[in-house]
Coordinates of N, CA, C and O in Angstrom, one line a residue:
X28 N 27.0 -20.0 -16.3 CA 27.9 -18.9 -16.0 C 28.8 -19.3 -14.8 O 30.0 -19.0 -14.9
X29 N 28.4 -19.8 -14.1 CA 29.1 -20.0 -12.6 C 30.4 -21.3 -13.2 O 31.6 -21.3 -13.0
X30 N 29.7 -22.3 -14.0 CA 30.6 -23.1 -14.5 C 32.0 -22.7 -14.9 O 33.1 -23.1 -14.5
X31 N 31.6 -21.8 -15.6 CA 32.8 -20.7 -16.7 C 33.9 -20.1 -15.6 O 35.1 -20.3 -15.6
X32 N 32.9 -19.3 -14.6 CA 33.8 -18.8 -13.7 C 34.8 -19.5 -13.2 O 36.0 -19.2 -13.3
X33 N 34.0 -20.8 -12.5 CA 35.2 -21.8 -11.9 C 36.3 -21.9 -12.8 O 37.4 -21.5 -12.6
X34 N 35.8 -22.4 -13.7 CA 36.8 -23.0 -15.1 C 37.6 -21.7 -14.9 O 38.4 -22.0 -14.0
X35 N 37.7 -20.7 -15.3 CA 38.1 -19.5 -15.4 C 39.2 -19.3 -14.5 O 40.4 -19.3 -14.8
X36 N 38.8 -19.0 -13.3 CA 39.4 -18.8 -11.8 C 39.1 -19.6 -10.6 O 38.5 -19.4 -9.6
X37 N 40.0 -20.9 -11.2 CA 39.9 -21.8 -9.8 C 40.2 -21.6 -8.5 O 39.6 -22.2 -7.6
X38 N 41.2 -20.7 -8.3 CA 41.5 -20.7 -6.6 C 40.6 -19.9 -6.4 O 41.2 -19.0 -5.8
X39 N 39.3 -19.5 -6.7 CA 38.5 -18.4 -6.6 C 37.8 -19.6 -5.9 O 38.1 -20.7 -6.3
X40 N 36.6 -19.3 -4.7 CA 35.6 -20.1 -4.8 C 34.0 -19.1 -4.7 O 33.5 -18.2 -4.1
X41 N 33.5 -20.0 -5.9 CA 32.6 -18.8 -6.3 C 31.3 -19.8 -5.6 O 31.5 -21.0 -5.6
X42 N 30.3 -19.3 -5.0 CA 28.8 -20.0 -4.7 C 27.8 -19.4 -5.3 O 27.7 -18.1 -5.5
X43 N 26.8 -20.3 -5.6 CA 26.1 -19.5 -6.6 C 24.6 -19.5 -5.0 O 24.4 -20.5 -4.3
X44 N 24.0 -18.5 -4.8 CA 23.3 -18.3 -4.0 C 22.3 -17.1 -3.9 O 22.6 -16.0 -4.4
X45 N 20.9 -17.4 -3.1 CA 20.1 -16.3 -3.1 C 20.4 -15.7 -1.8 O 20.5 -16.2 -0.7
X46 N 20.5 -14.4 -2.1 CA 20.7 -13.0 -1.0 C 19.6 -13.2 0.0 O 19.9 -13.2 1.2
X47 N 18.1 -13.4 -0.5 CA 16.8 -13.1 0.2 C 16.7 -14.3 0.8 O 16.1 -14.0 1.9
X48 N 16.9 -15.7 0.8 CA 16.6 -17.0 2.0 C 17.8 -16.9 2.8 O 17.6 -17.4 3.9
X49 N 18.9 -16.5 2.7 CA 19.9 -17.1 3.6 C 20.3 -15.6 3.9 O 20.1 -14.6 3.1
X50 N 21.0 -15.6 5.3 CA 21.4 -14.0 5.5 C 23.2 -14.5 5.6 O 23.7 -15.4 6.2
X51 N 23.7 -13.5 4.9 CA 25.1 -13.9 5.2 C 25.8 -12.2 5.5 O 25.4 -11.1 5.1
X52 N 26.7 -12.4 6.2 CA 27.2 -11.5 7.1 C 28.7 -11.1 6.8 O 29.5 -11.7 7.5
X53 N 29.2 -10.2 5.9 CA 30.0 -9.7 5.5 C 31.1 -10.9 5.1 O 32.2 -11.0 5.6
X54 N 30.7 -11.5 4.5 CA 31.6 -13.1 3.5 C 31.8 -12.7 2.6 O 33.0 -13.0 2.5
X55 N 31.4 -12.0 1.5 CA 31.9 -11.5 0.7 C 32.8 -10.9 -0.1 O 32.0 -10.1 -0.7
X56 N 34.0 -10.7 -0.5 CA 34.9 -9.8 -1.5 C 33.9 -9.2 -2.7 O 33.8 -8.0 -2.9
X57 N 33.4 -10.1 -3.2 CA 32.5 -9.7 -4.3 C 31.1 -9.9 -4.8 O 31.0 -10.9 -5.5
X58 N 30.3 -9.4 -4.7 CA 29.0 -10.2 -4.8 C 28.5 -9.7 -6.0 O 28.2 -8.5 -6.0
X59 N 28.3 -10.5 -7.6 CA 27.5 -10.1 -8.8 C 26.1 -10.4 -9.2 O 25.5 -11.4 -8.7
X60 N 25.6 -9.5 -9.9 CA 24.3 -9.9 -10.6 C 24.1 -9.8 -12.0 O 23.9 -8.8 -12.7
X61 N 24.1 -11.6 -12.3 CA 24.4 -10.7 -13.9 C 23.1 -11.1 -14.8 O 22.1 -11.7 -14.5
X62 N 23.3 -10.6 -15.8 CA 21.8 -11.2 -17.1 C 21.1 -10.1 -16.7 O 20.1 -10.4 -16.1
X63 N 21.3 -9.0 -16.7 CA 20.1 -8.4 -16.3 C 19.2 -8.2 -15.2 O 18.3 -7.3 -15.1
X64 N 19.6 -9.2 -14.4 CA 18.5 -9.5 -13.1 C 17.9 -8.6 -12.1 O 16.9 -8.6 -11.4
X65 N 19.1 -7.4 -12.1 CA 18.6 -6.5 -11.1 C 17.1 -6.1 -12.0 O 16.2 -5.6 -11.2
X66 N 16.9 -6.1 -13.1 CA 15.8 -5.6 -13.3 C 14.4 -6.2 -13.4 O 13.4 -5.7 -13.9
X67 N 14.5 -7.7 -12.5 CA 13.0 -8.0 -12.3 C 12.9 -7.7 -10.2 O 12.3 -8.3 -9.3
X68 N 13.5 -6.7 -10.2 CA 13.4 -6.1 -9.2 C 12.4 -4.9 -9.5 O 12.6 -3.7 -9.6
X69 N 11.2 -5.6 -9.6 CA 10.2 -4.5 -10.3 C 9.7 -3.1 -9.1 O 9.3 -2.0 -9.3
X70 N 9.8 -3.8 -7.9 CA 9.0 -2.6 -6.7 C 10.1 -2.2 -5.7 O 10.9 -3.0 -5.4
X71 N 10.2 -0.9 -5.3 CA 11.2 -0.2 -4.8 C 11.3 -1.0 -3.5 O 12.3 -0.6 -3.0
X72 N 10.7 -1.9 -2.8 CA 10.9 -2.7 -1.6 C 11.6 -3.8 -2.2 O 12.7 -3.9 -1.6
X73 N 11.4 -4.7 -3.2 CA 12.2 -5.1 -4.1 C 13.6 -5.2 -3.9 O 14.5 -6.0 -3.5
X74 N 13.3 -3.6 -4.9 CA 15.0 -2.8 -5.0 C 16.1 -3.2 -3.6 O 17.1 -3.8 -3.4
X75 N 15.2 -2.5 -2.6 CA 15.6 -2.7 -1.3 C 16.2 -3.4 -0.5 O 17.3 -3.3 0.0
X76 N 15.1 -4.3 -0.3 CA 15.2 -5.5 0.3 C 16.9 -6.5 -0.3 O 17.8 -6.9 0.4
X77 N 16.9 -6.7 -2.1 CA 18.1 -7.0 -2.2 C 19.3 -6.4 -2.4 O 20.2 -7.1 -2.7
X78 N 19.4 -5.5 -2.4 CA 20.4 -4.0 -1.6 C 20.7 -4.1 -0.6 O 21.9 -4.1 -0.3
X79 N 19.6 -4.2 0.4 CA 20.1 -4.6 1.7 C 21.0 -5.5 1.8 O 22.1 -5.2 1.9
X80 N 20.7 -6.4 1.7 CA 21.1 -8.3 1.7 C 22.8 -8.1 0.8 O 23.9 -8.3 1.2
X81 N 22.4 -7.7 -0.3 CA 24.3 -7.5 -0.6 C 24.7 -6.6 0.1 O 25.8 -7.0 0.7
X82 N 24.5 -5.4 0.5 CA 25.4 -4.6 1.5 C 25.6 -5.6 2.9 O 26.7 -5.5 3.5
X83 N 24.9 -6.2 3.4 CA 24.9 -7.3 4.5 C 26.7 -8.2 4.3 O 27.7 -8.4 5.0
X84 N 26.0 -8.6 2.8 CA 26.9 -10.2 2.5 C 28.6 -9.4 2.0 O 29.6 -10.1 1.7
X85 N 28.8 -8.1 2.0 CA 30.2 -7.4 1.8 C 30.5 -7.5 2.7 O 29.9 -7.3 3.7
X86 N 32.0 -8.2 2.3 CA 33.1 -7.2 3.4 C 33.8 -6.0 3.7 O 33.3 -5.2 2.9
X87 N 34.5 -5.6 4.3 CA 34.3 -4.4 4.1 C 35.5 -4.2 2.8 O 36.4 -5.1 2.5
X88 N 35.4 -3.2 2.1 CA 36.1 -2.8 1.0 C 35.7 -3.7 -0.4 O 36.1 -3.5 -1.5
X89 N 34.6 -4.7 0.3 CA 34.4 -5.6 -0.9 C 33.6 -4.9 -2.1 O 33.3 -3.7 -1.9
X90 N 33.2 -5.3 -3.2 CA 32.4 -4.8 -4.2 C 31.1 -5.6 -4.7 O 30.9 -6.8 -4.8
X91 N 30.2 -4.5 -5.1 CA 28.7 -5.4 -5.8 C 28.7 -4.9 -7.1 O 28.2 -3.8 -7.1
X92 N 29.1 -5.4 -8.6 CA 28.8 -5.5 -9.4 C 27.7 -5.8 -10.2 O 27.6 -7.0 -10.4
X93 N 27.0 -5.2 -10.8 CA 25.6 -5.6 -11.9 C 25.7 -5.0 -13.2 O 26.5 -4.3 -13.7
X94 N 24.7 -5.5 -13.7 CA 24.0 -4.5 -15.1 C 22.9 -4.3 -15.2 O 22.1 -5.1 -14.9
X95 N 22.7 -3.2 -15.7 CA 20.6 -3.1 -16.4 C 21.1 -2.3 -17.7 O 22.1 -1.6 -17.9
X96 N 19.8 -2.7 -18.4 CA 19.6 -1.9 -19.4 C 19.8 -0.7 -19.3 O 19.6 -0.4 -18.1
X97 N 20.3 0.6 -20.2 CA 19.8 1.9 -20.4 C 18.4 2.0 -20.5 O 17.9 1.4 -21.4
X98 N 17.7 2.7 -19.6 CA 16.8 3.3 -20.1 C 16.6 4.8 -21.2 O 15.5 5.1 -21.6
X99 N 17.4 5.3 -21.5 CA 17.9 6.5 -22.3 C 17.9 5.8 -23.5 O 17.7 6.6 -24.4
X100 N 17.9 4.3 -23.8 CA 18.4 3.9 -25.0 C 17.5 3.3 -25.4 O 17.6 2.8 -26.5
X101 N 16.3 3.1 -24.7 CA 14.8 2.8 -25.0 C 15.0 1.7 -25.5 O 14.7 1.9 -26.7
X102 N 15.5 0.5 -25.4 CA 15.7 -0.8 -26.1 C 14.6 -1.5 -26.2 O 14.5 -2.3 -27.2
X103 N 13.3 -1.4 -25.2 CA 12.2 -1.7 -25.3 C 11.6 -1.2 -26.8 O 10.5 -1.8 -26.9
X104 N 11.7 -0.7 -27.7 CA 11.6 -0.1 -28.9 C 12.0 -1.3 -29.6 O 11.0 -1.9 -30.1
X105 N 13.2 -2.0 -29.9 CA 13.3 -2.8 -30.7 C 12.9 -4.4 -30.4 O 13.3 -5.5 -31.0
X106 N 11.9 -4.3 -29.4 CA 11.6 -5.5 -29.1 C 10.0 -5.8 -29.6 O 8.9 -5.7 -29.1
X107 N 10.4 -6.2 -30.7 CA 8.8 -6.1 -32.1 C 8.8 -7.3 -32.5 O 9.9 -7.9 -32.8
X108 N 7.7 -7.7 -32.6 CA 7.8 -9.6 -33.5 C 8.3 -9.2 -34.7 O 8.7 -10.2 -35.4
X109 N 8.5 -8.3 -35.2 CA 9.1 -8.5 -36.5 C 10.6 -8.3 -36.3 O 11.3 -7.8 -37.2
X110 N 11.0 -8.6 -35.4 CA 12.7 -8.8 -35.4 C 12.4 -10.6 -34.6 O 12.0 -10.9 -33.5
X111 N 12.7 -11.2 -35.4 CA 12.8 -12.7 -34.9 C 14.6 -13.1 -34.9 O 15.3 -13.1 -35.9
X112 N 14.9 -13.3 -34.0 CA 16.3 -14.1 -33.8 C 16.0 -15.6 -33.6 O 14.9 -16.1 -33.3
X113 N 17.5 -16.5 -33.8 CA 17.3 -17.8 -34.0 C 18.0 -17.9 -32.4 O 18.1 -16.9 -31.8
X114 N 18.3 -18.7 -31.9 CA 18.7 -19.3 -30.9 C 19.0 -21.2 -31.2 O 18.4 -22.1 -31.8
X115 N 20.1 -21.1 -30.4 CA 20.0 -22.7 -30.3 C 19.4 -23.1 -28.9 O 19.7 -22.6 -27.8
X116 N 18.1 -24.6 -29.1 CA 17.8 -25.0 -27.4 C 18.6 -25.8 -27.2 O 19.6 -26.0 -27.9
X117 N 18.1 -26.5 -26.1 CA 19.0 -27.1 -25.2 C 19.7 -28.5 -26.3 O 20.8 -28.9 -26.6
X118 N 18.3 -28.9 -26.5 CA 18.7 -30.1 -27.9 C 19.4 -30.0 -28.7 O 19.9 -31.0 -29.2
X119 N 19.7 -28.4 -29.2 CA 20.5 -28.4 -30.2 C 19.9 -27.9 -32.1 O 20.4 -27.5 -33.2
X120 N 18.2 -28.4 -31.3 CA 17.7 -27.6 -32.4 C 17.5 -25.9 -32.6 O 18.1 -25.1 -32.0
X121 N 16.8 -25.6 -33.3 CA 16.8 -23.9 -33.5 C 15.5 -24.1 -32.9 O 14.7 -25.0 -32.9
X122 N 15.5 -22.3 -32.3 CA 14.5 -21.7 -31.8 C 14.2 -20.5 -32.1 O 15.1 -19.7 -32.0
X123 N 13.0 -20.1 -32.7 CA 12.8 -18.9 -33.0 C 12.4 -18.0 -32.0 O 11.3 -18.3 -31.5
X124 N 13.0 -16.6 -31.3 CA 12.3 -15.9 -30.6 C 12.2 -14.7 -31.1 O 13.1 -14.2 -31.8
X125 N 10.8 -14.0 -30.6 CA 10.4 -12.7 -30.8 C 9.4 -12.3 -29.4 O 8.8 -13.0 -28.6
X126 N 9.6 -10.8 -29.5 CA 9.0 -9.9 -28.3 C 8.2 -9.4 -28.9 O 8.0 -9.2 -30.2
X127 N 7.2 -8.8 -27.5 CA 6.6 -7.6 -28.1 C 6.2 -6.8 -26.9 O 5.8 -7.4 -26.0
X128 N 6.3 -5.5 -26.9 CA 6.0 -4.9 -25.6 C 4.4 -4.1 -25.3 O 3.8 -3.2 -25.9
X129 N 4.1 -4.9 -24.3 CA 2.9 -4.2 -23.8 C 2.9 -2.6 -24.2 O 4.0 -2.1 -24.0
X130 N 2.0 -1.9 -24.6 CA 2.1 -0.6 -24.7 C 0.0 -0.1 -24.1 O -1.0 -0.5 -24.4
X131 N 0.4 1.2 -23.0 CA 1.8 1.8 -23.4 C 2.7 1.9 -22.4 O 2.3 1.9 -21.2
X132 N 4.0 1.9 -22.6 CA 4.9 1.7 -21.2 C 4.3 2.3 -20.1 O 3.3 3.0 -20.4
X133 N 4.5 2.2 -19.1 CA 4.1 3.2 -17.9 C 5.4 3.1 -17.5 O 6.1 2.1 -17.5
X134 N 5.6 4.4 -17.1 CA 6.5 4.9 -16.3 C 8.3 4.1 -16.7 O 8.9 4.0 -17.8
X135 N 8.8 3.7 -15.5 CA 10.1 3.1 -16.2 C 9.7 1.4 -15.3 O 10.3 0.9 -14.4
X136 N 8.8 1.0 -15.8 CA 8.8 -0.6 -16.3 C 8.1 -1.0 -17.3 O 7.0 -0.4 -17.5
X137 N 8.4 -2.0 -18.1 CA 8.5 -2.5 -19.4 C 7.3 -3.8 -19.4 O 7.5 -4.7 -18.5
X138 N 6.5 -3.9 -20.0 CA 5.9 -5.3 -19.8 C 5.5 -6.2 -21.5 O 4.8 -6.0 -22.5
X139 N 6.4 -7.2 -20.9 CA 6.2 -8.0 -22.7 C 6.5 -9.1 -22.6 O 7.1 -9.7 -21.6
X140 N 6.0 -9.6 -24.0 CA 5.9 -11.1 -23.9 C 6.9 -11.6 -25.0 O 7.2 -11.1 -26.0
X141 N 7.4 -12.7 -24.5 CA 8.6 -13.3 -25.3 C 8.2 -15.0 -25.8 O 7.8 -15.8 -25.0
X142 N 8.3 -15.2 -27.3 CA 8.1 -16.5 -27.8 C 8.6 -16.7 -28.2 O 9.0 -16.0 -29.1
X143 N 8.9 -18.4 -27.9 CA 9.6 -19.2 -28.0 C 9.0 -20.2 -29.4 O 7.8 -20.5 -29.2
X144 N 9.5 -20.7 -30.4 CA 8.7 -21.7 -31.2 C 10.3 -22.5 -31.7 O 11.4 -22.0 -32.1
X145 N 9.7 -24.1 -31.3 CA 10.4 -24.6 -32.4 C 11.5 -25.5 -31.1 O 11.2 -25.6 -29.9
X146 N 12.6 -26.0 -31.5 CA 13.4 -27.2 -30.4 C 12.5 -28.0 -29.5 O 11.8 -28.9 -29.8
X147 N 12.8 -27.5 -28.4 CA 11.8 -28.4 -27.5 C 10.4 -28.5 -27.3 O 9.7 -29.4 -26.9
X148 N 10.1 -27.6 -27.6 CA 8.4 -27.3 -27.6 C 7.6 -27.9 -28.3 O 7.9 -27.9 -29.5
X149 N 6.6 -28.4 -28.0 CA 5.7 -29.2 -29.5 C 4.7 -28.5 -29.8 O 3.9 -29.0 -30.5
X150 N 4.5 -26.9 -29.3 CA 4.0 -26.1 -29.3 C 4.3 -24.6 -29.0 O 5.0 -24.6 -28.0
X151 N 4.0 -23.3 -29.5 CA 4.9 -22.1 -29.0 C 4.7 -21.8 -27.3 O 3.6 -21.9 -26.7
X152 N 5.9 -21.5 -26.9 CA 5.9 -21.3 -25.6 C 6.0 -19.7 -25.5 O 6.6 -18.9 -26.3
X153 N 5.2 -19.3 -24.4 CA 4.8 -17.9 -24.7 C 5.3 -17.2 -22.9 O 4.7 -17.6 -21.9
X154 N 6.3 -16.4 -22.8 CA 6.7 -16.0 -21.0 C 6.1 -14.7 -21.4 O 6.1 -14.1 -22.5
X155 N 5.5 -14.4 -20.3 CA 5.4 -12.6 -20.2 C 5.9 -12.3 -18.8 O 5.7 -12.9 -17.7
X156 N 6.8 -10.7 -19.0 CA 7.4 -10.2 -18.0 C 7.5 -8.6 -17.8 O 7.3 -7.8 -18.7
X157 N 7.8 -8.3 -16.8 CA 8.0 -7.0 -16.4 C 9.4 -6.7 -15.8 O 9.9 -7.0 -14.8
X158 N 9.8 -5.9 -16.8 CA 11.3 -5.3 -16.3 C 11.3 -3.9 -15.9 O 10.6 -3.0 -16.4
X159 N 12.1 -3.7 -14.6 CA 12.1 -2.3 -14.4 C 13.6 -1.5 -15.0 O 14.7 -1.9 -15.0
X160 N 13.2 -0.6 -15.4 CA 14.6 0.7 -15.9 C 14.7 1.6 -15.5 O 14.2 2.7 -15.9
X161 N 15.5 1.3 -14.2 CA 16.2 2.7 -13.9 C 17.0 2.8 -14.4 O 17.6 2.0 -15.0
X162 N 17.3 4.9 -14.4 CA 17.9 5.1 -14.9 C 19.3 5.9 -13.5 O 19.1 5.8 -12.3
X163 N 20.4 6.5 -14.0 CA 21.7 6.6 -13.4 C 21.3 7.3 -12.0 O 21.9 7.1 -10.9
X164 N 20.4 8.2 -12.0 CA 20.2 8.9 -11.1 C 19.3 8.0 -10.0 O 19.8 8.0 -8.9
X165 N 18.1 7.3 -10.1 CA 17.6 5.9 -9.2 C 18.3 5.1 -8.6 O 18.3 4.9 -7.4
X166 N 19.5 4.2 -10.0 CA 20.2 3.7 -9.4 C 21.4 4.1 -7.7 O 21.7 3.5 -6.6
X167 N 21.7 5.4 -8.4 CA 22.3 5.8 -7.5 C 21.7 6.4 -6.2 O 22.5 6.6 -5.3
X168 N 20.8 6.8 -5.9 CA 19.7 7.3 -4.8 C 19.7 5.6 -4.2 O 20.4 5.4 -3.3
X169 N 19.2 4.8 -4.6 CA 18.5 3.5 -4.0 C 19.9 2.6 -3.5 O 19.8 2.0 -2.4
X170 N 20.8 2.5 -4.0 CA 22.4 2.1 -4.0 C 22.6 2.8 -2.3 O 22.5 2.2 -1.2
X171 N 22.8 4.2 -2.5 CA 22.9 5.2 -1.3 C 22.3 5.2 0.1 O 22.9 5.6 1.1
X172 N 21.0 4.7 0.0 CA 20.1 4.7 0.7 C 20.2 3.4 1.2 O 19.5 3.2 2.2
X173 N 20.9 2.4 0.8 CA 21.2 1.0 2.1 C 22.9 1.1 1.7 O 23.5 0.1 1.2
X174 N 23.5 2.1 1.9 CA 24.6 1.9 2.7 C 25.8 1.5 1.5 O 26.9 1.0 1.9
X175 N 25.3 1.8 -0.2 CA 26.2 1.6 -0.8 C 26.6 2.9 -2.0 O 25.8 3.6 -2.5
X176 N 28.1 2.8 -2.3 CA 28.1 3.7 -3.3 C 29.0 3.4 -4.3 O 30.1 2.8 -4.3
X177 N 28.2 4.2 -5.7 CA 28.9 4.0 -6.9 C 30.4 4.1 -7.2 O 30.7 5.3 -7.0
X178 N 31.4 3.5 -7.5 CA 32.8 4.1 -7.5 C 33.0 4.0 -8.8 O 33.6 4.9 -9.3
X179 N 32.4 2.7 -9.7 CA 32.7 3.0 -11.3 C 31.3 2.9 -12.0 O 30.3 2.5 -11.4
X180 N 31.2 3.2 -13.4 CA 30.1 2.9 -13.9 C 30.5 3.1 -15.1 O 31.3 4.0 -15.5
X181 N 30.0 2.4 -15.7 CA 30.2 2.2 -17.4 C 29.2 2.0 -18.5 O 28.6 1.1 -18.2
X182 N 28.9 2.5 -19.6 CA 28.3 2.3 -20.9 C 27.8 0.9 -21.4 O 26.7 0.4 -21.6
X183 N 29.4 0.4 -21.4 CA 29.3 -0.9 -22.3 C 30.4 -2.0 -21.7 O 31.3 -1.6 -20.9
X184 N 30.3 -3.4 -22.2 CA 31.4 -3.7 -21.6 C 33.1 -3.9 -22.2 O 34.0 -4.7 -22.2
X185 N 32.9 -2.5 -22.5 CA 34.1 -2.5 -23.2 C 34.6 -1.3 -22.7 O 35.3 -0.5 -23.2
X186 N 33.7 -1.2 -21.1 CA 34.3 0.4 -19.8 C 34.2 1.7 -20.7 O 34.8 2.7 -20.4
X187 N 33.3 1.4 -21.8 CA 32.9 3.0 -22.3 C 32.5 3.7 -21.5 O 32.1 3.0 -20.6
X188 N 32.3 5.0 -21.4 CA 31.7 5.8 -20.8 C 30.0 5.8 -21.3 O 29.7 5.6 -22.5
X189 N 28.9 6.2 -19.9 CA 27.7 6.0 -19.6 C 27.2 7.0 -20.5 O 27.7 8.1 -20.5
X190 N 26.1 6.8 -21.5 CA 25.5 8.1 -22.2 C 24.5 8.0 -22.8 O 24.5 6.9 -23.5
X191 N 23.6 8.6 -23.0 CA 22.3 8.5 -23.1 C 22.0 7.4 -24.6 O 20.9 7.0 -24.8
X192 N 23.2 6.8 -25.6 CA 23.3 6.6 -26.2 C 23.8 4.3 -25.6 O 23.5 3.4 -26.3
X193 N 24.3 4.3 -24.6 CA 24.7 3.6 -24.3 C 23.7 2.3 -23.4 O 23.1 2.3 -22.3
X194 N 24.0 1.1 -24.4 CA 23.0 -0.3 -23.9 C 22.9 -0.3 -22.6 O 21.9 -0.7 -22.0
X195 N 24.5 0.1 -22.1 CA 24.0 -0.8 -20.5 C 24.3 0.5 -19.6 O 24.3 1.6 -20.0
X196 N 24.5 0.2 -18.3 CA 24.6 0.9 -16.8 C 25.5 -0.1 -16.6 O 24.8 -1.0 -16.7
X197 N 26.6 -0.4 -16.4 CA 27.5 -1.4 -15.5 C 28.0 -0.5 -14.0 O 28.6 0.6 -13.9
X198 N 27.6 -1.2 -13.2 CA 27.6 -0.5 -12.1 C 28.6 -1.7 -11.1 O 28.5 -2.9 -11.1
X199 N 29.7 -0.7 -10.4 CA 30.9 -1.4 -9.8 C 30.8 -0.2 -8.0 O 31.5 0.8 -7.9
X200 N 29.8 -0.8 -7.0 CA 29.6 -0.1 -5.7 C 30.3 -1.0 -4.9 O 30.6 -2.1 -5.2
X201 N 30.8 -0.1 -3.7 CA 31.5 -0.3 -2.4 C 30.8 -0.1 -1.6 O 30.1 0.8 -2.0
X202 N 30.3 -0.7 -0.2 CA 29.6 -0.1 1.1 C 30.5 1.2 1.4 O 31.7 1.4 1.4
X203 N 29.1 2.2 1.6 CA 30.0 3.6 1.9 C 30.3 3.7 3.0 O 31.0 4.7 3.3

């Protein structure tokens, strides 16, 4: 991703870096999180803790950009071994993956296991994980609560509007 960027926008200089080892002190124009990641922010100290650290690393007027899932859109629902997708690995061969979700959910985090069969493996590789889903109204309480606020938010990435029907949260905050 970071590669792309550069490629993308050279006179930009992008670093790719962790918020929680190093403290950085309003350097930022823009600070993102992408792939989903805000959501292995499983415990509200978690949440916190890297909330803090990006409101830290803004400048002032700068922006923090992310995504999570909808939780309204229950996507943990279609994550069933009987939906197998192919993937290409690193080699070049195919990979088959399928999920399956711990049940029964508790609350708004998700726990399931993802496998991997097939490219590099000479055996199935099996991750299990815990995602948390907040939903618009968390987001925005926990955002508020270290010093940041929502100014856009979107559906999809195509800047739809947010609705209970809608894959993502794209969330675009300023320090308030």
């Amino acid at each position: 991703m970071l590669v792309l960027a550069r490629r993308n926008a050279p006179r930009v200089e992008w670093l790719l870096g962790d918020l929680l080892t190093r403290e950085w002190r309003g350097e930022f124009e823009l600070v993102v999180m992408t792939e989903h990641a805000f959501q292995v922010l499983v415990s509200d100290e978690e949440v916190r803790l890297a909330l803090r650290a990006v409101r830290a690393a803004l400048a002032d007027g700068g922006r923090f950009v992310f995504e999570t899932r909808n939780p309204a859109a229950r996507p943990w629902e279609r994550w069933t071994p009987e939906r197998v997708y192919e993937i290409t690995g690193p080699d070049g061969a195919p990979v088959l993956v399928w999920h399956e979700v711990d049940q029964p959910v508790l609350g708004d985090r998700v726990t399931f296991t993802e496998t991997f069969e097939g490219g590099p493996w000479r055996r199935t590789a099996i991750s299990r994980t815990t995602l948390r889903f907040l939903d618009t109204g968390d987001l925005s309480r926990f955002l508020s609560e270290e010093g940041l606020r929502i100014v856009e938010q979107y559906g999809d990435w195509g800047r739809g509007p947010c609705t209970p029907a809608s894959p993502e949260i794209i969330v675009v905050a300023r320090p308030a």
